[in-house]
Amino acid sequence: MYLSPQEAGMWEARLPTEKIIREPIAALLVEEMQQFIRFSEEMRFKIEFCLQEGLQNAVVHGNLEVTMPLLSLEDFEHAQNIIEHRLTIPLFNQRQVQVVCRLFSESLELNIKDEGKGFSIAEKQKETLFGRGFMLMTELSDGFSYCQKTTTLQILFKKLS
Amino acid sequence: MQYSSEAASNGGIKYTLSGQLSAQHHPIFRVLLKELEAATFSHCTLNLAQLEFIDSGGLGMLLLANDMCKKRGSILVLQGATGNVLKILTLSQFQKIMTMID
């Protein structure tokens, strides 16, 4: 189990950067959530998708500080090499991502906090080949915001059924 | 993600993808891209009927494959996407970028 109960209606997970890079953690977290939160199959997909995007942004742009634009296969290969290299450096590798789920009467709030220096969503959206995540989160959630200062992404789902 | 490839009609090549195509599956998709780079084909079809999940990282990989085909004067066709995969492709307006068929 990754998620541990905190106060009533609140669960928290602390995830190593490398685990998020290598493993389908979003799917596992949503499976765990389903043990204590009831939501429809449609909502399951929306939550998993947004969690996946949020976690990837938290590790790649946040914890590993990979900020280069990805416009070609060469850019992509270069970024992958940077990611693999930084995963060997303790400064980056030891950073974690905190996921906090808060369940309200009808809604769910996810907070995804990384330990990087913060990044600009506007800049990330310019990276055309891989920059559709925030647009899709806008479509699939009921709202999200990213605070560069606290390096926290907050995603809201208003109706779970 | 798993994939298999086969020759298609009219000198084409067809890849069938299954499972999830997300950021965690970049290494295996890079292998597919390398294969594609070395292959000779008139057009490339990616059969997505067995694909269950795709994220923006997976979309990026499809765009890289599309760019690779375009540079070779070929086309990439996405075939058979359904459910949530089709939803993500449609929201991302992939139907305007590459050919999508049932």
XYZ file of C-alpha atoms in Angstrom:
263
model
C 0.000 0.000 0.000
C 1.265 3.430 -0.955
C -1.591 5.489 0.483
C -1.780 5.742 4.254
C -4.716 7.266 6.135
C -4.131 10.630 7.821
C -7.142 12.435 9.258
C -10.724 11.493 8.329
C -11.195 11.495 4.546
C -7.528 12.142 3.860
C -4.809 9.832 2.590
C -1.179 10.456 1.775
C 1.556 8.715 -0.202
C 5.242 9.561 -0.478
C 6.744 8.206 -3.675
C 10.370 7.972 -4.809
C 11.135 9.713 -8.090
C 12.546 6.608 -9.792
C 9.484 4.519 -8.953
C 7.250 7.054 -10.720
C 9.535 7.097 -13.758
C 9.599 3.294 -14.080
C 6.281 1.979 -12.774
C 2.560 2.592 -13.451
C 2.075 4.189 -10.038
C -1.027 6.190 -11.013
C -2.947 2.993 -11.808
C -1.834 1.416 -8.528
C -2.834 4.503 -6.507
C -6.281 4.586 -8.128
C -6.716 0.886 -7.321
C -5.902 1.681 -3.693
C -8.278 4.665 -3.685
C -11.090 2.382 -4.825
C -10.771 0.530 -1.537
C -12.058 3.556 0.354
C -13.645 5.853 -2.243
C -16.489 4.831 -4.543
C -16.361 6.245 -8.056
C -17.630 5.265 -11.495
C -15.506 3.646 -14.211
C -15.574 6.924 -16.150
C -14.294 8.787 -13.091
C -11.687 6.105 -12.500
C -10.217 6.817 -15.912
C -10.301 10.593 -15.401
C -8.621 10.328 -11.987
C -5.978 7.893 -13.242
C -5.216 10.035 -16.288
C -4.852 13.267 -14.294
C -2.821 11.519 -11.596
C -0.513 10.044 -14.243
C 0.011 13.472 -15.839
C 0.503 15.153 -12.469
C 3.042 12.567 -11.290
C 5.011 12.680 -14.539
C 5.202 16.473 -14.415
C 6.225 16.314 -10.758
C 9.174 14.010 -11.448
C 10.324 15.145 -14.899
C 9.873 18.920 -14.657
C 9.851 19.128 -10.857
C 12.229 16.705 -9.137
C 14.525 16.033 -12.098
C 14.354 19.624 -13.406
C 14.211 18.586 -17.054
C 13.037 21.720 -18.818
C 14.180 21.367 -22.418
C 11.619 21.583 -25.252
C 10.739 18.257 -26.901
C 10.231 18.898 -30.578
C 11.967 15.936 -32.232
C 13.170 12.386 -31.673
C 16.649 13.789 -31.029
C 15.284 16.125 -28.319
C 13.405 13.223 -26.833
C 16.446 10.915 -26.794
C 18.483 13.702 -25.209
C 15.847 14.271 -22.516
C 15.704 10.539 -21.770
C 19.484 10.502 -21.326
C 19.278 13.470 -18.945
C 16.551 11.709 -16.950
C 18.609 8.511 -16.677
C 21.710 10.471 -15.674
C 19.914 12.536 -13.025
C 18.398 9.396 -11.551
C 21.964 8.409 -10.618
C 22.624 11.705 -8.785
C 21.491 11.743 -5.128
C 20.418 15.423 -5.284
C 17.721 14.431 -7.775
C 17.196 10.761 -7.007
C 16.443 11.311 -3.305
C 13.623 13.741 -4.035
C 10.134 12.401 -3.496
C 6.614 13.250 -4.570
C 3.880 13.637 -1.986
C 0.340 12.781 -3.044
C -2.505 13.852 -0.759
C -6.099 12.773 -1.498
C -8.884 14.598 0.276
C -12.398 13.255 0.030
C -15.254 15.676 0.631
C -18.953 14.742 0.583
C -19.180 14.569 -3.216
C -15.783 15.639 -4.444
C -12.164 14.555 -4.470
C -9.115 16.802 -4.308
C -5.648 15.565 -5.254
C -2.532 17.482 -4.271
C 0.735 16.451 -5.914
C 3.796 18.117 -4.443
C 7.297 17.718 -5.807
C 10.640 18.761 -4.325
C 11.975 20.665 -7.316
C 12.311 24.375 -7.938
C 8.917 24.864 -9.591
C 8.124 25.233 -13.278
C 5.887 27.294 -15.504
C 2.816 25.551 -16.931
C 2.738 28.071 -19.799
C 6.290 27.095 -20.746
C 5.480 23.379 -20.606
C 2.488 23.838 -22.917
C 4.744 25.331 -25.572
C 6.552 22.015 -25.925
C 4.309 20.838 -28.696
C 5.024 17.116 -28.973
C 4.599 16.211 -25.316
C 2.736 19.275 -24.054
C -0.865 18.096 -24.175
C -1.076 16.934 -20.570
C -2.317 20.168 -19.049
C -4.894 20.693 -21.798
C -6.208 17.172 -21.220
C -6.297 17.657 -17.444
C -8.415 20.752 -18.055
C -10.844 18.624 -20.072
C -10.948 15.655 -17.710
C -10.979 17.303 -14.282
C -13.217 19.956 -12.767
C -10.291 22.271 -12.254
C -6.607 22.257 -11.500
C -3.998 24.748 -10.450
C -0.256 24.652 -10.019
C 1.507 26.803 -7.447
C 5.103 27.365 -8.524
C 6.061 28.586 -5.050
C 4.834 25.502 -3.187
C 5.524 23.228 -6.207
C 2.079 21.728 -5.735
C -0.449 20.719 -8.364
C -4.038 20.616 -7.123
C -6.664 18.721 -9.123
C -10.370 18.750 -8.311
C -13.098 16.257 -9.241
C -16.531 17.513 -8.220
C -18.672 14.451 -8.882
C -17.383 10.959 -8.345
C -20.342 8.932 -9.605
C 2.991 -1.927 -23.621
C 3.574 -4.865 -25.906
C 3.689 -4.791 -29.673
C 3.940 -7.060 -32.677
C 4.548 -6.255 -36.322
C 3.519 -7.760 -39.627
C 3.641 -6.899 -43.302
C 0.493 -5.221 -44.585
C -0.976 -4.891 -48.072
C 0.594 -2.615 -50.700
C 4.020 -2.611 -49.093
C 2.789 -1.382 -45.768
C 3.824 -2.351 -42.265
C 1.442 -2.837 -39.388
C 2.179 -2.692 -35.668
C -0.342 -3.898 -33.110
C 0.008 -2.233 -29.717
C -1.568 -3.545 -26.538
C -1.727 -2.598 -22.861
C -0.736 0.945 -21.884
C 1.183 3.552 -23.847
C 2.366 6.028 -21.262
C 5.527 7.756 -20.136
C 6.735 4.563 -18.427
C 6.670 2.760 -21.779
C 8.986 5.133 -23.621
C 11.863 2.609 -23.697
C 9.843 -0.045 -25.551
C 8.343 2.483 -27.952
C 11.846 3.718 -28.720
C 12.656 0.135 -29.805
C 9.610 0.240 -32.091
C 10.791 3.573 -33.538
C 14.246 2.148 -34.207
C 12.655 -0.814 -36.022
C 10.506 1.568 -38.018
C 13.527 3.674 -38.901
C 15.297 0.610 -40.318
C 12.266 -0.834 -42.150
C 11.180 -0.299 -45.730
C 7.478 0.423 -46.119
C 5.018 2.497 -48.109
C 2.775 3.289 -45.139
C 2.625 2.374 -41.479
C -0.487 1.379 -39.546
C -0.597 1.353 -35.774
C -3.434 -0.871 -34.625
C -4.582 0.524 -31.273
C -7.618 -1.734 -30.785
C -5.966 -3.520 -27.863
C -4.541 -0.380 -26.285
C -6.231 0.347 -22.961
C -4.622 3.599 -21.791
C -2.639 6.457 -23.259
C -1.261 9.622 -21.651
C 0.419 12.738 -23.055
C 3.730 10.867 -23.092
C 2.137 8.208 -25.291
C 0.638 10.877 -27.549
C 4.100 12.370 -27.919
C 5.451 8.997 -29.019
C 2.728 8.714 -31.677
C 3.676 12.184 -32.929
C 7.328 11.146 -33.150
C 6.307 8.082 -35.202
C 4.182 10.331 -37.412
C 7.106 12.720 -37.956
C 9.366 9.795 -38.819
C 6.920 8.526 -41.443
C 6.428 12.014 -42.903
C 10.167 12.527 -43.280
C 10.286 9.329 -45.333
C 7.423 10.462 -47.541
C 5.133 7.902 -45.937
C 2.036 8.195 -43.787
C 1.073 6.903 -40.367
C -2.437 5.557 -39.872
C -3.982 4.997 -36.456
C -6.453 2.134 -36.565
C -9.110 0.811 -34.233
C -8.772 3.062 -31.196
C -11.752 2.699 -28.877
C -12.968 3.811 -25.461
C -10.714 6.018 -23.387
C -7.858 5.857 -25.902
C -10.142 7.192 -28.636
C -11.397 9.840 -26.222
C -7.865 11.094 -25.518
C -6.918 11.049 -29.221
C -10.076 12.968 -30.091
C -9.657 15.533 -27.292
C -6.105 16.028 -28.544
C -7.461 16.530 -32.074
C -5.271 13.795 -33.519
C -7.846 13.344 -36.284
C -6.563 16.671 -37.653
C -2.916 15.619 -37.448
C -2.916 12.072 -38.796
C -5.231 9.573 -40.434
C -7.493 7.699 -38.027
C -9.620 4.767 -39.191
C -11.963 2.285 -37.467
